[in-house]
Amino acid sequence: MKRQYFINANIVDPHNSMNENGGLIIGEDGKIEAIGKKVNTNNLPTRERPIDLDGKYIFPGLVDMRVFVGEPGYEYKENFRTLSNAALAGGVTSVVTMPNTDPIIDNVSIVDFLKRRGRDKSKINIFPCASLTKGVEGQTMTEFGLLQEKGIIAFTDGIKTIQNSRLMSRIMNSAKDLGSLIMQHAEDYELAKNGMINSGIVATKLGLSGIPDIAERIIIERDLTLLEKTKCRYHISQLSSEKSISTIEYRKDKVQFTSGVSINNLSLNENDIGDFRTFLKLSPPLRKEEDRLALVKALKDGLIDVIVSDHKPEDEESKRLTFAQAATGASGIETLLSLSLELYHNGSLKLETIISALTNNPAKILKINKGNLSIGSDADFCIVDINKPWIVKKNKLISKSKNTSIEDKKLQGKVLNTFVKGKELFKL
Amino acid sequence: MAIKTNKAIKISQKHLLGIQDLSINDVNLILDEAKDYIKLNQSSNKRTDILKGKTQINLFFEPSTRTQSSFELAGKRLGADVMSMNISNSAIKKGETLIDTAMTLNAMHPDIIVIRHQDSGACNLLSQKVNCAVLNAGDGRREHPTQALLDALTIITRKKKIEGLRVAICGDIVHSRVARSNIYLLNMLGAEVNIIAPTNLMPKEIEKFGVNTFTDMKKGLKDCDIVMMLRLQNERMTSSYLASNREYYEYYGLTQDKLDHAKPDAIIMHPGPMNRGIEIDTVLADDINKSVIKEQVELGVAVRMACLKIFCK
């Protein structure tokens, strides 16, 4: 690989507290050689022809902590190749994949398969999760130690929640012994039973069963109580309500934990469901505008650490049904950054806060050397025109599944190029 | 309700999916049309040929006696060709989706499809996929517009108006599409609506619909002109909502001592089918001076004839 030179970029790298106009040099080994304002035309070798980015932005490649890939079992929804291409178009270079495949990622032999497929078919960095319990049935815990040794980054039942408190307590004990990261999708099944959307006026009007916000809070309260006893690495996958935030705010200085939020819950509310739009059937559900605003504020205040796409590809057949029958989830990895930038353009959040929640914060939780532009690190980054206007059209999405929650939405900011280990793998 | 409209006014909607979508003119148009059919239905020759040559398909995914037979009879009395699909023998049992069923039926060029489905919003989905008019005969917990319209017609027939009346709707509100449609319609027509239910059967934030809510039935019935009882929908109850039917009857069953809190000339309504001895005392249900339950069924046919005529272009 030839050495590459970029100049005159706005570089935002929260890990190194960098937000400045400068350049970037990528070495022949695909690693970052130099970065920042020191890199400019005055100190580059004269024979080199650097690429002038004309004030475009450089961000570290995004680290998306909650992504569903259909492989194995649901290849018709998304495979590693289509996921990679979709991710690259959104500036995402590292993903944490959920174990809810068929079969479930719950034993050592399937991890070998997964790693091989990921390596052969994927262009981005895949960090697979295994399930917390066998078959995500919430009964018997999986082999955290052995699975970790095979390269599992974290443990979660993905779309499911550990309901049994005794089991959760034992999971935390094991996780503490083995240094494992536990990620909980917080929802009390009994309170949320048959629920499809947020409990309240919209559910009442549409005649759909509701999922109350306390269904989330009660699991968070329980887990944080258990965490006081057993201090393990614990992450709440997605928060969705103001009530949950008041809980974590109260607990933050007593126990150590981290939390995430889906870009859907940060950008949309229950009113967007309109006339039974099944693409907005999500878990956790979209809630009230007050909840959305509370989530944005929590991100601003540092109570929430990461933003995830909660990318859940579903084919047309799973969505062209009545709301009750339709599958849950939305495709979102391609629009994650652009939709997040909306919160910058409308003055809700600082650019650094958003980029941090998409890069170095998830990397820190996962303990991986990604989501930064440090010298010597892999040159995983994206070049972004943060002002470029565009309209989301599902048929133009690269992902195999077109179930976007923001069809026809006008966005500002688009990824122009994405690099992984110094190689340009996406170009608009 | 005294607003008399010009009959030339056209309906604003292509489909009848819910009361929510209707304007007051639409409602008056339907009710005025229905009044004409009441007399026809009482005469010896009930048949007209207003919808001659038109095809009506009844698509009932949920068991129904009165609504299905009412729609069937309404179509036949207007001279339409009426076909009622038997879902238990159809391709739906073989795994066909609602949209595919809709496309199949659509290819047969019906003029109107009447649908009842257990899922809220099923009629909305259907209406997006077919060319003909869709009439909602009940979707999940969301709406049952013709029931609300026939209830309104029954009230008008008895009380000569709706505006200013106080109406109590009592019982299993959370599972009831009848309650939702009635709330919209009664509000639109100027009635005051009291909702009476135990908290477990009260939908979230229902007060935002502009109704008064009560957990004490006697307070809720105070000075009411109309007492509308709803059926306890045991088939929709997935977990313990109530301790027992016995206790429910004690606190929410309509009995004479509770009815005494309403106005002396209050009338009793029920969309049927009734659970006698659970939500309503059997003697009250059969009291011809107070109960208009049979009248509701009778006027139901007239209202459905009006809807079929108006929506069948």
CSV table of N, CA and C in Angstrom, one decimal, chain A residues 20-74:
chain,number,residue,atom,x,y,z
A,20,GLU,N,-9.6,19.9,15.3
A,20,GLU,CA,-8.8,20.9,14.6
A,20,GLU,C,-8.7,20.7,13.1
A,21,ASN,N,-8.3,21.7,12.4
A,21,ASN,CA,-8.0,21.6,11.0
A,21,ASN,C,-6.6,21.1,10.8
A,22,GLY,N,-6.5,20.1,10.0
A,22,GLY,CA,-5.1,19.5,9.8
A,22,GLY,C,-5.1,18.4,8.8
A,23,GLY,N,-4.1,17.6,8.8
A,23,GLY,CA,-3.9,16.6,7.9
A,23,GLY,C,-3.7,15.2,8.5
A,24,LEU,N,-3.6,14.2,7.6
A,24,LEU,CA,-3.5,12.8,8.1
A,24,LEU,C,-2.6,12.1,7.1
A,25,ILE,N,-1.6,11.4,7.7
A,25,ILE,CA,-0.7,10.6,6.9
A,25,ILE,C,-0.9,9.1,7.3
A,26,ILE,N,-1.2,8.3,6.3
A,26,ILE,CA,-1.4,6.8,6.5
A,26,ILE,C,-0.2,6.1,6.0
A,27,GLY,N,0.4,5.3,6.8
A,27,GLY,CA,1.6,4.6,6.4
A,27,GLY,C,1.3,3.4,5.4
A,28,GLU,N,2.4,2.9,5.0
A,28,GLU,CA,2.3,1.7,4.0
A,28,GLU,C,1.6,0.5,4.7
A,29,ASP,N,1.7,0.5,6.0
A,29,ASP,CA,1.1,-0.7,6.8
A,29,ASP,C,-0.3,-0.4,7.1
A,30,GLY,N,-0.9,0.7,6.6
A,30,GLY,CA,-2.4,0.9,6.9
A,30,GLY,C,-2.6,1.5,8.3
A,31,LYS,N,-1.5,2.0,8.9
A,31,LYS,CA,-1.7,2.6,10.2
A,31,LYS,C,-1.5,4.1,10.2
A,32,ILE,N,-2.0,4.8,11.2
A,32,ILE,CA,-1.9,6.2,11.2
A,32,ILE,C,-0.4,6.6,11.5
A,33,GLU,N,0.2,7.4,10.7
A,33,GLU,CA,1.6,7.8,10.9
A,33,GLU,C,1.7,9.2,11.6
A,34,ALA,N,0.8,10.1,11.1
A,34,ALA,CA,0.8,11.4,11.7
A,34,ALA,C,-0.6,12.0,11.5
A,35,ILE,N,-0.9,12.9,12.4
A,35,ILE,CA,-2.3,13.5,12.3
A,35,ILE,C,-2.3,14.9,13.0
A,36,GLY,N,-3.2,15.8,12.5
A,36,GLY,CA,-3.3,17.0,13.2
A,36,GLY,C,-2.9,18.2,12.4
A,37,LYS,N,-2.8,19.3,13.1
A,37,LYS,CA,-2.5,20.6,12.4
A,37,LYS,C,-1.1,20.6,11.9
A,38,LYS,N,-0.2,19.8,12.5
A,38,LYS,CA,1.2,19.8,12.1
A,38,LYS,C,1.3,19.2,10.7
A,39,VAL,N,0.3,18.4,10.3
A,39,VAL,CA,0.4,17.9,8.9
A,39,VAL,C,-0.2,18.9,8.0
A,40,ASN,N,0.6,19.6,7.2
A,40,ASN,CA,0.1,20.5,6.2
A,40,ASN,C,1.1,20.6,5.1
A,41,THR,N,0.8,21.4,4.1
A,41,THR,CA,1.6,21.5,2.9
A,41,THR,C,3.0,21.9,3.1
A,42,ASN,N,3.3,22.6,4.2
A,42,ASN,CA,4.6,23.1,4.5
A,42,ASN,C,5.6,22.0,4.9
A,43,ASN,N,5.1,21.0,5.5
A,43,ASN,CA,6.0,20.0,6.0
A,43,ASN,C,5.8,18.6,5.3
A,44,LEU,N,5.2,18.6,4.1
A,44,LEU,CA,5.1,17.3,3.4
A,44,LEU,C,6.2,17.2,2.4
A,45,PRO,N,6.7,16.0,2.0
A,45,PRO,CA,7.7,15.9,1.0
A,45,PRO,C,7.1,16.5,-0.3
A,46,THR,N,7.9,17.3,-1.0
A,46,THR,CA,7.4,18.0,-2.2
A,46,THR,C,6.9,17.1,-3.3
A,47,ARG,N,7.5,16.0,-3.4
A,47,ARG,CA,7.1,15.1,-4.6
A,47,ARG,C,5.7,14.5,-4.3
A,48,GLU,N,5.2,14.5,-3.1
A,48,GLU,CA,3.9,13.9,-2.8
A,48,GLU,C,2.8,14.9,-3.2
A,49,ARG,N,1.7,14.3,-3.7
A,49,ARG,CA,0.5,15.1,-4.0
A,49,ARG,C,-0.6,14.8,-3.0
A,50,PRO,N,-0.7,15.6,-2.0
A,50,PRO,CA,-1.7,15.3,-0.9
A,50,PRO,C,-3.1,15.6,-1.4
A,51,ILE,N,-4.1,14.9,-0.9
A,51,ILE,CA,-5.5,15.1,-1.2
A,51,ILE,C,-6.0,16.3,-0.3
A,52,ASP,N,-6.4,17.3,-0.9
A,52,ASP,CA,-7.0,18.5,-0.1
A,52,ASP,C,-8.4,18.2,0.1
A,53,LEU,N,-8.8,18.1,1.4
A,53,LEU,CA,-10.2,17.7,1.8
A,53,LEU,C,-11.1,19.0,1.9
A,54,ASP,N,-10.5,20.1,1.7
A,54,ASP,CA,-11.3,21.4,1.6
A,54,ASP,C,-12.3,21.5,2.8
A,55,GLY,N,-11.8,21.2,4.0
A,55,GLY,CA,-12.6,21.5,5.2
A,55,GLY,C,-13.6,20.4,5.5
A,56,LYS,N,-13.6,19.3,4.7
A,56,LYS,CA,-14.5,18.2,5.0
A,56,LYS,C,-14.0,17.6,6.4
A,57,TYR,N,-14.9,16.8,7.0
A,57,TYR,CA,-14.6,16.2,8.3
A,57,TYR,C,-14.0,14.8,8.2
A,58,ILE,N,-13.0,14.6,9.1
A,58,ILE,CA,-12.5,13.2,9.3
A,58,ILE,C,-13.0,12.8,10.7
A,59,PHE,N,-13.7,11.7,10.8
A,59,PHE,CA,-14.0,11.1,12.1
A,59,PHE,C,-13.4,9.7,12.2
A,60,PRO,N,-13.1,9.2,13.4
A,60,PRO,CA,-12.7,7.8,13.5
A,60,PRO,C,-13.8,6.9,12.9
A,61,GLY,N,-13.5,5.8,12.4
A,61,GLY,CA,-14.6,4.8,12.0
A,61,GLY,C,-15.5,4.5,13.1
A,62,LEU,N,-16.8,4.6,12.8
A,62,LEU,CA,-17.8,4.4,13.9
A,62,LEU,C,-17.8,2.9,14.5
A,63,VAL,N,-18.0,2.9,15.8
A,63,VAL,CA,-18.2,1.5,16.4
A,63,VAL,C,-19.6,1.4,16.8
A,64,ASP,N,-20.3,0.5,16.2
A,64,ASP,CA,-21.8,0.3,16.4
A,64,ASP,C,-21.9,-0.9,17.3
A,65,MET,N,-22.4,-0.7,18.5
A,65,MET,CA,-22.5,-1.7,19.5
A,65,MET,C,-23.7,-2.6,19.5
A,66,ARG,N,-24.6,-2.4,18.5
A,66,ARG,CA,-25.8,-3.2,18.5
A,66,ARG,C,-26.3,-3.4,17.1
A,67,VAL,N,-25.8,-4.5,16.5
A,67,VAL,CA,-26.1,-4.8,15.1
A,67,VAL,C,-26.6,-6.3,15.0
A,68,PHE,N,-27.6,-6.5,14.2
A,68,PHE,CA,-28.1,-7.8,13.9
A,68,PHE,C,-27.7,-8.2,12.5
A,69,VAL,N,-27.0,-9.3,12.4
A,69,VAL,CA,-26.6,-9.8,11.1
A,69,VAL,C,-27.4,-11.1,10.9
A,70,GLY,N,-27.8,-11.4,9.7
A,70,GLY,CA,-28.7,-12.6,9.5
A,70,GLY,C,-27.9,-13.9,9.4
A,71,GLU,N,-26.6,-13.8,9.6
A,71,GLU,CA,-25.8,-15.0,9.4
A,71,GLU,C,-25.3,-15.6,10.7
A,72,PRO,N,-25.5,-16.9,11.0
A,72,PRO,CA,-26.2,-17.9,10.2
A,72,PRO,C,-27.7,-17.9,10.4
A,73,GLY,N,-28.4,-18.4,9.4
A,73,GLY,CA,-29.9,-18.7,9.5
A,73,GLY,C,-30.8,-17.8,8.8
A,74,TYR,N,-30.4,-16.5,8.8
A,74,TYR,CA,-31.3,-15.5,8.1
A,74,TYR,C,-30.6,-14.7,7.0
